[in-house]
Amino acid sequence: MVGTLLMRGMLVGIVAGIFCFGFLKIVGEPQVDRAIAFEASMDEAKEKGQADVAPEPELVSRSVQAGIGLFTGVTVYNAAFGGLFALVFALAYRRMGDFSPRATSALLAAAGIIAIYVVPNLKYPANSPSIGAPDTIGMRTELYFVMIAISLAVMIGAGMLRLWLNPRCGSWNAALIAGAAYMIVMIVVSLALPSVNETPEGFPAVVLWQFRIASAGAQLIMWTTIGLVFGALAERAATRQSGLRLKATTL
């Protein structure tokens, strides 16, 4: 059963990747081109008067990056998330409440996008090319992944708190208390972690805003597709399995 769910999760992830590729190709890539053009203009301004400085060679052409490179990266990323989502679903189903497979999948997707993307990006939002100093990329990456890890751990803790409060306070009150606990902890964590603001002077605010909109849209497409499509496939598999068990008991 787990192997079947894993395969279906990865297939759904590939489908989500195709949708994300189309969206990013139309919405995201123009903003990347504008950011690269801004960076190129800055480099040209720095190199004026330095005739002995040779331009850096282009290892991968921009057309390859925006085409097969983008497609491969987005598809592999979504397929990996689809597989991980399937494993989490197999672990959480019937343990997080008496929900149907579709409801469980939708709730996991909602919790996932909040814990893994929305909350971490409120502290460390996505940045386009030409933003950020090269010597701080390691530090910025560490902070971002630390924020994701803490957010995910707190979300799991909030889910366990909801299950513990459920028989004591009722399902609705338990969900509200768990949600409030998650928000309070993440606000404290966000205030405790250092802020990062390395946007260069003169960078077009519209380009940065549209780039972040494209990033958020791709994440929304991925989580929505995985949550809904995988839920439908999981419910079909659960119905088929229950039917086979009923048939076996009647023989």
mmCIF file of N, CA, C and O in Angstrom, residues 89-125:
data_model
loop_
_atom_site.group_PDB
_atom_site.id
_atom_site.type_symbol
_atom_site.label_atom_id
_atom_site.label_comp_id
_atom_site.label_asym_id
_atom_site.label_seq_id
_atom_site.Cartn_x
_atom_site.Cartn_y
_atom_site.Cartn_z
ATOM 1 N N PHE A 89 1.403 11.162 4.173
ATOM 2 C CA PHE A 89 -0.001 10.764 4.161
ATOM 3 C C PHE A 89 -0.173 9.362 4.731
ATOM 4 O O PHE A 89 -1.104 9.111 5.523
ATOM 5 N N ALA A 90 0.696 8.437 4.316
ATOM 6 C CA ALA A 90 0.594 7.063 4.819
ATOM 7 C C ALA A 90 0.777 7.014 6.331
ATOM 8 O O ALA A 90 0.160 6.181 7.012
ATOM 9 N N LEU A 91 1.610 7.905 6.870
ATOM 10 C CA LEU A 91 1.825 7.943 8.314
ATOM 11 C C LEU A 91 0.678 8.628 9.048
ATOM 12 O O LEU A 91 0.298 8.217 10.149
ATOM 13 N N ALA A 92 0.092 9.666 8.449
ATOM 14 C CA ALA A 92 -0.902 10.487 9.152
ATOM 15 C C ALA A 92 -2.330 9.991 8.984
ATOM 16 O O ALA A 92 -3.191 10.338 9.809
ATOM 17 N N TYR A 93 -2.612 9.206 7.943
ATOM 18 C CA TYR A 93 -3.986 8.801 7.669
ATOM 19 C C TYR A 93 -4.544 7.988 8.842
ATOM 20 O O TYR A 93 -3.937 7.042 9.318
ATOM 21 N N ARG A 94 -5.699 8.386 9.312
ATOM 22 C CA ARG A 94 -6.418 7.806 10.445
ATOM 23 C C ARG A 94 -5.762 8.117 11.791
ATOM 24 O O ARG A 94 -6.309 7.761 12.833
ATOM 25 N N ARG A 95 -4.597 8.762 11.773
ATOM 26 C CA ARG A 95 -3.954 9.144 13.027
ATOM 27 C C ARG A 95 -4.235 10.598 13.388
ATOM 28 O O ARG A 95 -4.117 10.964 14.556
ATOM 29 N N MET A 96 -4.557 11.420 12.390
ATOM 30 C CA MET A 96 -4.832 12.832 12.661
ATOM 31 C C MET A 96 -6.321 13.116 12.802
ATOM 32 O O MET A 96 -6.731 14.264 12.909
ATOM 33 N N GLY A 97 -7.131 12.061 12.811
ATOM 34 C CA GLY A 97 -8.568 12.211 12.984
ATOM 35 C C GLY A 97 -9.330 11.307 12.033
ATOM 36 O O GLY A 97 -8.750 10.671 11.150
ATOM 37 N N ASP A 98 -10.630 11.262 12.228
ATOM 38 C CA ASP A 98 -11.478 10.401 11.397
ATOM 39 C C ASP A 98 -11.842 11.135 10.115
ATOM 40 O O ASP A 98 -13.002 11.449 9.849
ATOM 41 N N PHE A 99 -10.830 11.402 9.293
ATOM 42 C CA PHE A 99 -11.035 12.104 8.038
ATOM 43 C C PHE A 99 -10.929 11.126 6.877
ATOM 44 O O PHE A 99 -10.216 10.124 6.942
ATOM 45 N N SER A 100 -11.632 11.446 5.796
ATOM 46 C CA SER A 100 -11.522 10.663 4.576
ATOM 47 C C SER A 100 -10.148 10.879 3.950
ATOM 48 O O SER A 100 -9.435 11.832 4.305
ATOM 49 N N PRO A 101 -9.741 10.019 3.014
ATOM 50 C CA PRO A 101 -8.448 10.245 2.348
ATOM 51 C C PRO A 101 -8.352 11.611 1.681
ATOM 52 O O PRO A 101 -7.305 12.255 1.746
ATOM 53 N N ARG A 102 -9.434 12.059 1.049
ATOM 54 C CA ARG A 102 -9.396 13.376 0.399
ATOM 55 C C ARG A 102 -9.222 14.493 1.415
ATOM 56 O O ARG A 102 -8.445 15.430 1.197
ATOM 57 N N ALA A 103 -9.956 14.410 2.515
ATOM 58 C CA ALA A 103 -9.852 15.445 3.541
ATOM 59 C C ALA A 103 -8.470 15.433 4.184
ATOM 60 O O ALA A 103 -7.883 16.491 4.432
ATOM 61 N N THR A 104 -7.954 14.245 4.444
ATOM 62 C CA THR A 104 -6.610 14.135 5.022
ATOM 63 C C THR A 104 -5.566 14.745 4.098
ATOM 64 O O THR A 104 -4.692 15.497 4.533
ATOM 65 N N SER A 105 -5.661 14.439 2.811
ATOM 66 C CA SER A 105 -4.714 14.977 1.841
ATOM 67 C C SER A 105 -4.812 16.495 1.754
ATOM 68 O O SER A 105 -3.788 17.194 1.724
ATOM 69 N N ALA A 106 -6.022 17.021 1.737
ATOM 70 C CA ALA A 106 -6.200 18.470 1.653
ATOM 71 C C ALA A 106 -5.672 19.169 2.900
ATOM 72 O O ALA A 106 -5.018 20.218 2.808
ATOM 73 N N LEU A 107 -5.929 18.592 4.075
ATOM 74 C CA LEU A 107 -5.437 19.197 5.316
ATOM 75 C C LEU A 107 -3.918 19.155 5.391
ATOM 76 O O LEU A 107 -3.285 20.116 5.832
ATOM 77 N N LEU A 108 -3.320 18.045 4.959
ATOM 78 C CA LEU A 108 -1.858 17.947 4.952
ATOM 79 C C LEU A 108 -1.247 18.962 3.988
ATOM 80 O O LEU A 108 -0.214 19.570 4.289
ATOM 81 N N ALA A 109 -1.882 19.135 2.830
ATOM 82 C CA ALA A 109 -1.369 20.108 1.863
ATOM 83 C C ALA A 109 -1.467 21.525 2.417
ATOM 84 O O ALA A 109 -0.536 22.336 2.252
ATOM 85 N N ALA A 110 -2.581 21.841 3.070
ATOM 86 C CA ALA A 110 -2.737 23.177 3.661
ATOM 87 C C ALA A 110 -1.696 23.410 4.752
ATOM 88 O O ALA A 110 -1.071 24.481 4.822
ATOM 89 N N ALA A 111 -1.507 22.398 5.619
ATOM 90 C CA ALA A 111 -0.505 22.543 6.673
ATOM 91 C C ALA A 111 0.897 22.623 6.089
ATOM 92 O O ALA A 111 1.752 23.371 6.590
ATOM 93 N N GLY A 112 1.139 21.873 5.013
ATOM 94 C CA GLY A 112 2.457 21.868 4.394
ATOM 95 C C GLY A 112 2.834 23.206 3.798
ATOM 96 O O GLY A 112 3.943 23.707 4.013
ATOM 97 N N ILE A 113 1.921 23.807 3.036
ATOM 98 C CA ILE A 113 2.260 25.080 2.399
ATOM 99 C C ILE A 113 2.427 26.189 3.440
ATOM 100 O O ILE A 113 3.248 27.091 3.268
ATOM 101 N N ILE A 114 1.686 26.096 4.537
ATOM 102 C CA ILE A 114 1.839 27.100 5.595
ATOM 103 C C ILE A 114 3.181 26.931 6.305
ATOM 104 O O ILE A 114 3.929 27.898 6.501
ATOM 105 N N ALA A 115 3.501 25.680 6.679
ATOM 106 C CA ALA A 115 4.705 25.433 7.476
ATOM 107 C C ALA A 115 5.985 25.529 6.654
ATOM 108 O O ALA A 115 7.005 26.012 7.145
ATOM 109 N N ILE A 116 5.943 25.082 5.400
ATOM 110 C CA ILE A 116 7.162 24.984 4.604
ATOM 111 C C ILE A 116 7.386 26.220 3.739
ATOM 112 O O ILE A 116 8.538 26.568 3.442
ATOM 113 N N TYR A 117 6.314 26.899 3.354
ATOM 114 C CA TYR A 117 6.508 28.035 2.458
ATOM 115 C C TYR A 117 6.040 29.367 3.038
ATOM 116 O O TYR A 117 6.823 30.316 3.122
ATOM 117 N N VAL A 118 4.775 29.457 3.432
ATOM 118 C CA VAL A 118 4.206 30.765 3.788
ATOM 119 C C VAL A 118 4.935 31.398 4.968
ATOM 120 O O VAL A 118 5.434 32.534 4.878
ATOM 121 N N VAL A 119 5.011 30.680 6.082
ATOM 122 C CA VAL A 119 5.616 31.257 7.286
ATOM 123 C C VAL A 119 7.118 31.529 7.107
ATOM 124 O O VAL A 119 7.584 32.628 7.430
ATOM 125 N N PRO A 120 7.916 30.577 6.591
ATOM 126 C CA PRO A 120 9.339 30.909 6.364
ATOM 127 C C PRO A 120 9.543 32.083 5.415
ATOM 128 O O PRO A 120 10.476 32.875 5.590
ATOM 129 N N ASN A 121 8.678 32.228 4.405
ATOM 130 C CA ASN A 121 8.848 33.312 3.446
ATOM 131 C C ASN A 121 8.371 34.649 3.977
ATOM 132 O O ASN A 121 8.715 35.684 3.404
ATOM 133 N N LEU A 122 7.589 34.659 5.021
ATOM 134 C CA LEU A 122 7.260 35.925 5.662
ATOM 135 C C LEU A 122 8.499 36.517 6.334
ATOM 136 O O LEU A 122 8.639 37.746 6.424
ATOM 137 N N LYS A 123 9.387 35.655 6.799
ATOM 138 C CA LYS A 123 10.637 36.114 7.420
ATOM 139 C C LYS A 123 11.737 36.288 6.385
ATOM 140 O O LYS A 123 12.456 37.295 6.387
ATOM 141 N N TYR A 124 11.890 35.302 5.516
ATOM 142 C CA TYR A 124 12.929 35.333 4.491
ATOM 143 C C TYR A 124 12.288 35.121 3.124
ATOM 144 O O TYR A 124 12.250 33.996 2.614
ATOM 145 N N PRO A 125 11.749 36.170 2.516
ATOM 146 C CA PRO A 125 11.036 36.019 1.244
ATOM 147 C C PRO A 125 11.982 35.666 0.100
ATOM 148 O O PRO A 125 13.188 35.880 0.166
#
